[in-house]
Amino acid sequence: MTSTTTANAPLLEAVSPTLAGELRRYLDRHKKEVEAMIRRGDAAAGLPAGQRHARIFDGLLSSLFHAVHAALVHHDKWRPVTLAAVGSYGRGALCFSSDLDVRLLTAGSDAESAQPIAEALLYPLWDSGLAIGHQVVTADDMVELARTDLPTATTLLDWRIIAGDPEPSQALLARVFEGVFGVGQIREFLERLQERAQARHERYGGSVYLLEPDVKNGPGGLRDLDIAHWAARARWRSSELSELVRLGVLVTREWQTISEAQSLMWRVRNLLHVYAGRRSDRLSYDRQEQLAEDLGYGAGGAAVEHFMRDYYRSAREVLRARDMLLARAAPPPTRRPHEVSIGKGLKIINAAVTLAHPSALDAEPALALRLYDEAVRRGLPVYEFARDTVARAVTRPEFCERLRESREAAKLFVRLVTTAQRTRFKNGSVLGELHDVGLLLAMIPEFSPVVGRVHHDVYHVYTVDAHSIAAVDRLRALSRGDLGHEYPLASRLAAEISRPAVLYFATLLHDVGKDIGGKNHSERGARLVKDILRRLPFSEASITAVAQLVEKHLRMYHVATRRDIDDPETLSGFCAEVRNHEKLRELYLLTVCDVSTTSPTAMTAWKARMLDELYHAADRTLGEGRETLSEVLTEKRKAVQELWGQPEDEKEAQFLQHVLEAVPERYLYANDAEHILRHLRFAWAARLESATVDVLARDEEYAELCFVADDRPGLLALVTAALAAARLGVVGAQIYSWLDESGRVRALDLFWVKGSSNADAIRSAIPRIQRDLGRLLSGELDPEALVAGAGSSRVWSERHAPAVPTEVSLDDHATAHTVLEVMTEDRPGLLFWLAHTLQEAGLTIALAKINTEGNSVADVFYVVDAAGTKISDSSRVEDIKGRILRTIAKLQGTDT
């Protein structure tokens, strides 16, 4: 076998000296026809366009083959060869910019003798600009290599004759089907396919639900359909998946589902190729927006979410089809299986639970859930045939209706959802298995609208259904104590759950109301929950409890990240909503499971700390008869003094005593004694400095920077200017001030920051920050110029990301301050520009809560005016809003 050719000009000239130009005109004309089909975006833009594309090349190659044959016979240089298409071209459909793959099969054992034919055939194609891959092969080489080389084996499964004598190809395929895909070898081949697919999935993200999936190679992409085709071709000799219906391998409903998914995937990939003018398979954010419009979904974020929901559902069906056909293609075992009856219509075959009589499932739908309940109880997998039987049954609406009417099924379903036991299912997820097989939707059809539901942003990485299942799996892991090191508080509380069914179902259903285009999904979800749970063995009290958790599932996160949790008014309002310790525990655990499974990086150390602080503060407040706030602060001061140890002199003792009384109570309440000790030691060391900064703590990604300086109006803007110039992103901030012994107003500002590499690298930026801050305070540096210069030199992602709408709101009802919320797209130096704008508006910032989610931010500022009062005048409120909106518009380049 060889793939090397050398130029043979006389033979090319013998065919036609103008052939390359003629080929280009042929290709241009017909490619435009296919492109027009694709750009229409309808069903014909998918597989029909691919099939039309393949036929164009069939005609071209067939004609060229016969022309070469005539020319070479005339020169007595012809050797018997067969031209065959392989790859997707061999399967009879070619995406718009996919490469063409062919093989030249020689009749004898000498591949070199066919080289002149390959040269005469292929050089005109290459000269015309066509990308075509080829090999000159012999039958013996192909058969031998196919035994060990998977790409060669799949090439033979795609083999389709274009021109030449068909007999050598037919003989080759007969040998391969007997010696490589025969009864004794098929199982090994299928295992190799499965292993290769798993390795590919790992390379391409490991999940169907990636934000920007690869339409060809990603999980659920067209390559998985290829695997289904290869399995069917090897096992049943079928060249089309649709033939499997006639063979009884697929039922009509299954093929219809596969066909619909295949159609969308082909349309998407063809359009991606047309847009790029080359092979391009990544479904990026900008392409999602373009495709949504061209495929008829409309324009805007909601349209993109509609389109991506259909895409993810299609990818999921492709993955199911691949797994289903790989399982069905496996030949039956040659040895008699070991069987043990376990009663209740079930038995164990070869250490897997299965149905004793598959036909009994129709008469007794609850048997489907009994099968899984027994598998979980025994720590065994479900036998593949039984799984397939259940998957087929739940495609019938009448079966699902009878299943929901079964009281036994309802009890078993609740038990399966709420088990914390480790299982033998994929990723250890019993709920994921129930979803994959179709039992979750069969029991909760209201869950269907969120299957494949995706947010058009970069924060929510998973579809709503995948996220909901992951959240339940996270709760199971917490309950088992598997995550004690990562989530110590949550793990302890999860072990004390008193109403597991309430918490597990609230976690599963917390986003059930999140259908596309709707707002207030928490309220809608709470209404849906009541209808869902009344079909299950839940009391009215439990149903109410689940509905309340679903309705309030965002509340704790919003209070922790966007409100001053050390403000007694904020805390008392939150506790009034939570009501008691049990509901607080449940809401905290639901929040942790929800946030930590939104994306792999959503639960930052900063957010985890804020949630823990809110839990502890609320737990204290709810404890009737327990220590008062004054007692808590007294104990905190005492603990700091004990940790400090014996002061070296009277000045140090006076400083410690004074600062513990002078700092805001909110500071003492928000930080534990160890952190306060660290801050105050730094403040003592910096007592003679007008401004200084250092890293006081760090983890793998973040570092805590402490600034101690003489306070002044606009200090926050100057500090954030120095941070922006050092290319550090702020993920959290605490801002405090106090009067020292001499009457100076001193500021203690804490920032959690993230750099471009890791937390260790942040320390190296401290000298620059110190230098810039000093020059800013002295007026030597202009903060606007400093930040503008840093922004121009900073590497900021130019990759397209979904647009983030800007929202600005002011609330003067909650506290002694006006709460200003800014939600917008993240930009370099954004925090500085917001702080600078507020300073210019004459406002003082008492507290800043910085929250970054993907490429969006939700920054909250507690502000007062120059007189120290809240902003209540409506014209003043509108002026502040207008200033902020103009600042953001200028940053985004939309200021007119």
PDB file of N, CA and C in Angstrom, residues 369 372-373 375-377 382 412-413 415-437 439-440 469 472-473 476 480 504:
ATOM      1  N   LEU A 369     -39.093   0.363  37.145  1.00  0.00           N
ATOM      2  CA  LEU A 369     -38.429   0.998  38.282  1.00  0.00           C
ATOM      3  C   LEU A 369     -37.991  -0.030  39.324  1.00  0.00           C
ATOM      4  N   TYR A 372     -34.503  -1.125  38.471  1.00  0.00           N
ATOM      5  CA  TYR A 372     -33.433  -0.219  38.889  1.00  0.00           C
ATOM      6  C   TYR A 372     -33.296  -0.169  40.407  1.00  0.00           C
ATOM      7  N   ASP A 373     -34.392  -0.259  41.104  1.00  0.00           N
ATOM      8  CA  ASP A 373     -34.326  -0.268  42.562  1.00  0.00           C
ATOM      9  C   ASP A 373     -33.538  -1.473  43.058  1.00  0.00           C
ATOM     10  N   ALA A 375     -31.281  -3.134  41.341  1.00  0.00           N
ATOM     11  CA  ALA A 375     -29.879  -2.966  40.941  1.00  0.00           C
ATOM     12  C   ALA A 375     -29.134  -2.066  41.924  1.00  0.00           C
ATOM     13  N   VAL A 376     -29.779  -0.998  42.366  1.00  0.00           N
ATOM     14  CA  VAL A 376     -29.145  -0.102  43.344  1.00  0.00           C
ATOM     15  C   VAL A 376     -28.965  -0.822  44.670  1.00  0.00           C
ATOM     16  N   ARG A 377     -30.009  -1.523  45.100  1.00  0.00           N
ATOM     17  CA  ARG A 377     -29.945  -2.204  46.393  1.00  0.00           C
ATOM     18  C   ARG A 377     -28.842  -3.248  46.435  1.00  0.00           C
ATOM     19  N   VAL A 382     -27.547  -2.835  35.452  1.00  0.00           N
ATOM     20  CA  VAL A 382     -28.724  -3.403  34.781  1.00  0.00           C
ATOM     21  C   VAL A 382     -28.264  -4.073  33.495  1.00  0.00           C
ATOM     22  N   LEU A 412     -41.120   3.763  44.343  1.00  0.00           N
ATOM     23  CA  LEU A 412     -39.788   3.357  43.891  1.00  0.00           C
ATOM     24  C   LEU A 412     -39.021   4.537  43.308  1.00  0.00           C
ATOM     25  N   PHE A 413     -39.713   5.385  42.577  1.00  0.00           N
ATOM     26  CA  PHE A 413     -39.063   6.544  41.964  1.00  0.00           C
ATOM     27  C   PHE A 413     -38.520   7.482  43.034  1.00  0.00           C
ATOM     28  N   ARG A 415     -37.677   6.691  46.038  1.00  0.00           N
ATOM     29  CA  ARG A 415     -36.558   6.023  46.703  1.00  0.00           C
ATOM     30  C   ARG A 415     -35.288   6.109  45.856  1.00  0.00           C
ATOM     31  N   LEU A 416     -35.429   5.965  44.554  1.00  0.00           N
ATOM     32  CA  LEU A 416     -34.266   6.043  43.669  1.00  0.00           C
ATOM     33  C   LEU A 416     -33.684   7.452  43.628  1.00  0.00           C
ATOM     34  N   VAL A 417     -34.559   8.465  43.586  1.00  0.00           N
ATOM     35  CA  VAL A 417     -34.076   9.848  43.528  1.00  0.00           C
ATOM     36  C   VAL A 417     -33.354  10.223  44.816  1.00  0.00           C
ATOM     37  N   THR A 418     -33.797   9.695  45.943  1.00  0.00           N
ATOM     38  CA  THR A 418     -33.268  10.137  47.235  1.00  0.00           C
ATOM     39  C   THR A 418     -32.178   9.235  47.794  1.00  0.00           C
ATOM     40  N   THR A 419     -31.799   8.193  47.081  1.00  0.00           N
ATOM     41  CA  THR A 419     -30.729   7.345  47.602  1.00  0.00           C
ATOM     42  C   THR A 419     -29.376   8.044  47.497  1.00  0.00           C
ATOM     43  N   ALA A 420     -28.568   7.872  48.538  1.00  0.00           N
ATOM     44  CA  ALA A 420     -27.205   8.398  48.512  1.00  0.00           C
ATOM     45  C   ALA A 420     -26.193   7.286  48.243  1.00  0.00           C
ATOM     46  N   GLN A 421     -26.695   6.091  48.023  1.00  0.00           N
ATOM     47  CA  GLN A 421     -25.820   4.922  47.843  1.00  0.00           C
ATOM     48  C   GLN A 421     -25.028   5.024  46.540  1.00  0.00           C
ATOM     49  N   ARG A 422     -23.799   4.539  46.565  1.00  0.00           N
ATOM     50  CA  ARG A 422     -23.007   4.453  45.344  1.00  0.00           C
ATOM     51  C   ARG A 422     -23.617   3.407  44.429  1.00  0.00           C
ATOM     52  N   THR A 423     -23.555   3.656  43.119  1.00  0.00           N
ATOM     53  CA  THR A 423     -24.176   2.748  42.160  1.00  0.00           C
ATOM     54  C   THR A 423     -23.188   2.375  41.070  1.00  0.00           C
ATOM     55  N   ARG A 424     -23.590   1.400  40.254  1.00  0.00           N
ATOM     56  CA  ARG A 424     -22.739   0.902  39.176  1.00  0.00           C
ATOM     57  C   ARG A 424     -23.095   1.526  37.829  1.00  0.00           C
ATOM     58  N   PHE A 425     -23.815   2.635  37.849  1.00  0.00           N
ATOM     59  CA  PHE A 425     -24.218   3.260  36.599  1.00  0.00           C
ATOM     60  C   PHE A 425     -23.150   4.248  36.125  1.00  0.00           C
ATOM     61  N   LYS A 426     -23.309   4.741  34.914  1.00  0.00           N
ATOM     62  CA  LYS A 426     -22.362   5.681  34.329  1.00  0.00           C
ATOM     63  C   LYS A 426     -22.180   6.882  35.247  1.00  0.00           C
ATOM     64  N   ASN A 427     -20.925   7.215  35.553  1.00  0.00           N
ATOM     65  CA  ASN A 427     -20.570   8.309  36.453  1.00  0.00           C
ATOM     66  C   ASN A 427     -21.151   8.133  37.852  1.00  0.00           C
ATOM     67  N   GLY A 428     -21.588   6.919  38.177  1.00  0.00           N
ATOM     68  CA  GLY A 428     -22.153   6.647  39.488  1.00  0.00           C
ATOM     69  C   GLY A 428     -23.495   7.303  39.721  1.00  0.00           C
ATOM     70  N   SER A 429     -24.169   7.769  38.665  1.00  0.00           N
ATOM     71  CA  SER A 429     -25.394   8.565  38.804  1.00  0.00           C
ATOM     72  C   SER A 429     -26.629   7.743  38.481  1.00  0.00           C
ATOM     73  N   VAL A 430     -27.392   7.359  39.490  1.00  0.00           N
ATOM     74  CA  VAL A 430     -28.639   6.638  39.234  1.00  0.00           C
ATOM     75  C   VAL A 430     -29.647   7.556  38.539  1.00  0.00           C
ATOM     76  N   LEU A 431     -29.666   8.837  38.906  1.00  0.00           N
ATOM     77  CA  LEU A 431     -30.608   9.759  38.280  1.00  0.00           C
ATOM     78  C   LEU A 431     -30.226  10.012  36.824  1.00  0.00           C
ATOM     79  N   GLY A 432     -28.918  10.107  36.555  1.00  0.00           N
ATOM     80  CA  GLY A 432     -28.478  10.241  35.172  1.00  0.00           C
ATOM     81  C   GLY A 432     -28.879   9.038  34.343  1.00  0.00           C
ATOM     82  N   GLU A 433     -28.809   7.842  34.940  1.00  0.00           N
ATOM     83  CA  GLU A 433     -29.237   6.631  34.236  1.00  0.00           C
ATOM     84  C   GLU A 433     -30.738   6.653  33.975  1.00  0.00           C
ATOM     85  N   LEU A 434     -31.524   7.052  34.961  1.00  0.00           N
ATOM     86  CA  LEU A 434     -32.974   7.140  34.762  1.00  0.00           C
ATOM     87  C   LEU A 434     -33.315   8.143  33.665  1.00  0.00           C
ATOM     88  N   HIS A 435     -32.543   9.205  33.577  1.00  0.00           N
ATOM     89  CA  HIS A 435     -32.771  10.201  32.522  1.00  0.00           C
ATOM     90  C   HIS A 435     -32.377   9.633  31.158  1.00  0.00           C
ATOM     91  N   ASP A 436     -31.223   8.972  31.101  1.00  0.00           N
ATOM     92  CA  ASP A 436     -30.751   8.416  29.834  1.00  0.00           C
ATOM     93  C   ASP A 436     -31.725   7.385  29.281  1.00  0.00           C
ATOM     94  N   VAL A 437     -32.283   6.565  30.156  1.00  0.00           N
ATOM     95  CA  VAL A 437     -33.158   5.494  29.691  1.00  0.00           C
ATOM     96  C   VAL A 437     -34.582   5.990  29.436  1.00  0.00           C
ATOM     97  N   LEU A 439     -36.794   7.130  31.931  1.00  0.00           N
ATOM     98  CA  LEU A 439     -37.725   6.974  33.049  1.00  0.00           C
ATOM     99  C   LEU A 439     -37.958   8.283  33.799  1.00  0.00           C
ATOM    100  N   LEU A 440     -36.984   9.177  33.809  1.00  0.00           N
ATOM    101  CA  LEU A 440     -37.185  10.454  34.497  1.00  0.00           C
ATOM    102  C   LEU A 440     -38.299  11.249  33.830  1.00  0.00           C
ATOM    103  N   ILE A 469     -29.438  17.333  37.304  1.00  0.00           N
ATOM    104  CA  ILE A 469     -28.993  15.991  37.694  1.00  0.00           C
ATOM    105  C   ILE A 469     -27.650  16.069  38.404  1.00  0.00           C
ATOM    106  N   VAL A 472     -28.150  17.103  42.006  1.00  0.00           N
ATOM    107  CA  VAL A 472     -28.582  15.990  42.860  1.00  0.00           C
ATOM    108  C   VAL A 472     -27.395  15.071  43.167  1.00  0.00           C
ATOM    109  N   ASP A 473     -26.582  14.807  42.168  1.00  0.00           N
ATOM    110  CA  ASP A 473     -25.392  13.971  42.395  1.00  0.00           C
ATOM    111  C   ASP A 473     -24.429  14.638  43.375  1.00  0.00           C
ATOM    112  N   ARG A 476     -25.785  13.967  46.798  1.00  0.00           N
ATOM    113  CA  ARG A 476     -25.472  12.592  47.210  1.00  0.00           C
ATOM    114  C   ARG A 476     -24.040  12.509  47.739  1.00  0.00           C
ATOM    115  N   ARG A 480     -22.740  11.492  51.540  1.00  0.00           N
ATOM    116  CA  ARG A 480     -21.848  10.369  51.824  1.00  0.00           C
ATOM    117  C   ARG A 480     -20.543  10.813  52.490  1.00  0.00           C
ATOM    118  N   TYR A 504     -33.912  16.499  48.254  1.00  0.00           N
ATOM    119  CA  TYR A 504     -33.514  15.903  46.972  1.00  0.00           C
ATOM    120  C   TYR A 504     -34.444  16.346  45.847  1.00  0.00           C
TER     121      TYR A 504
END
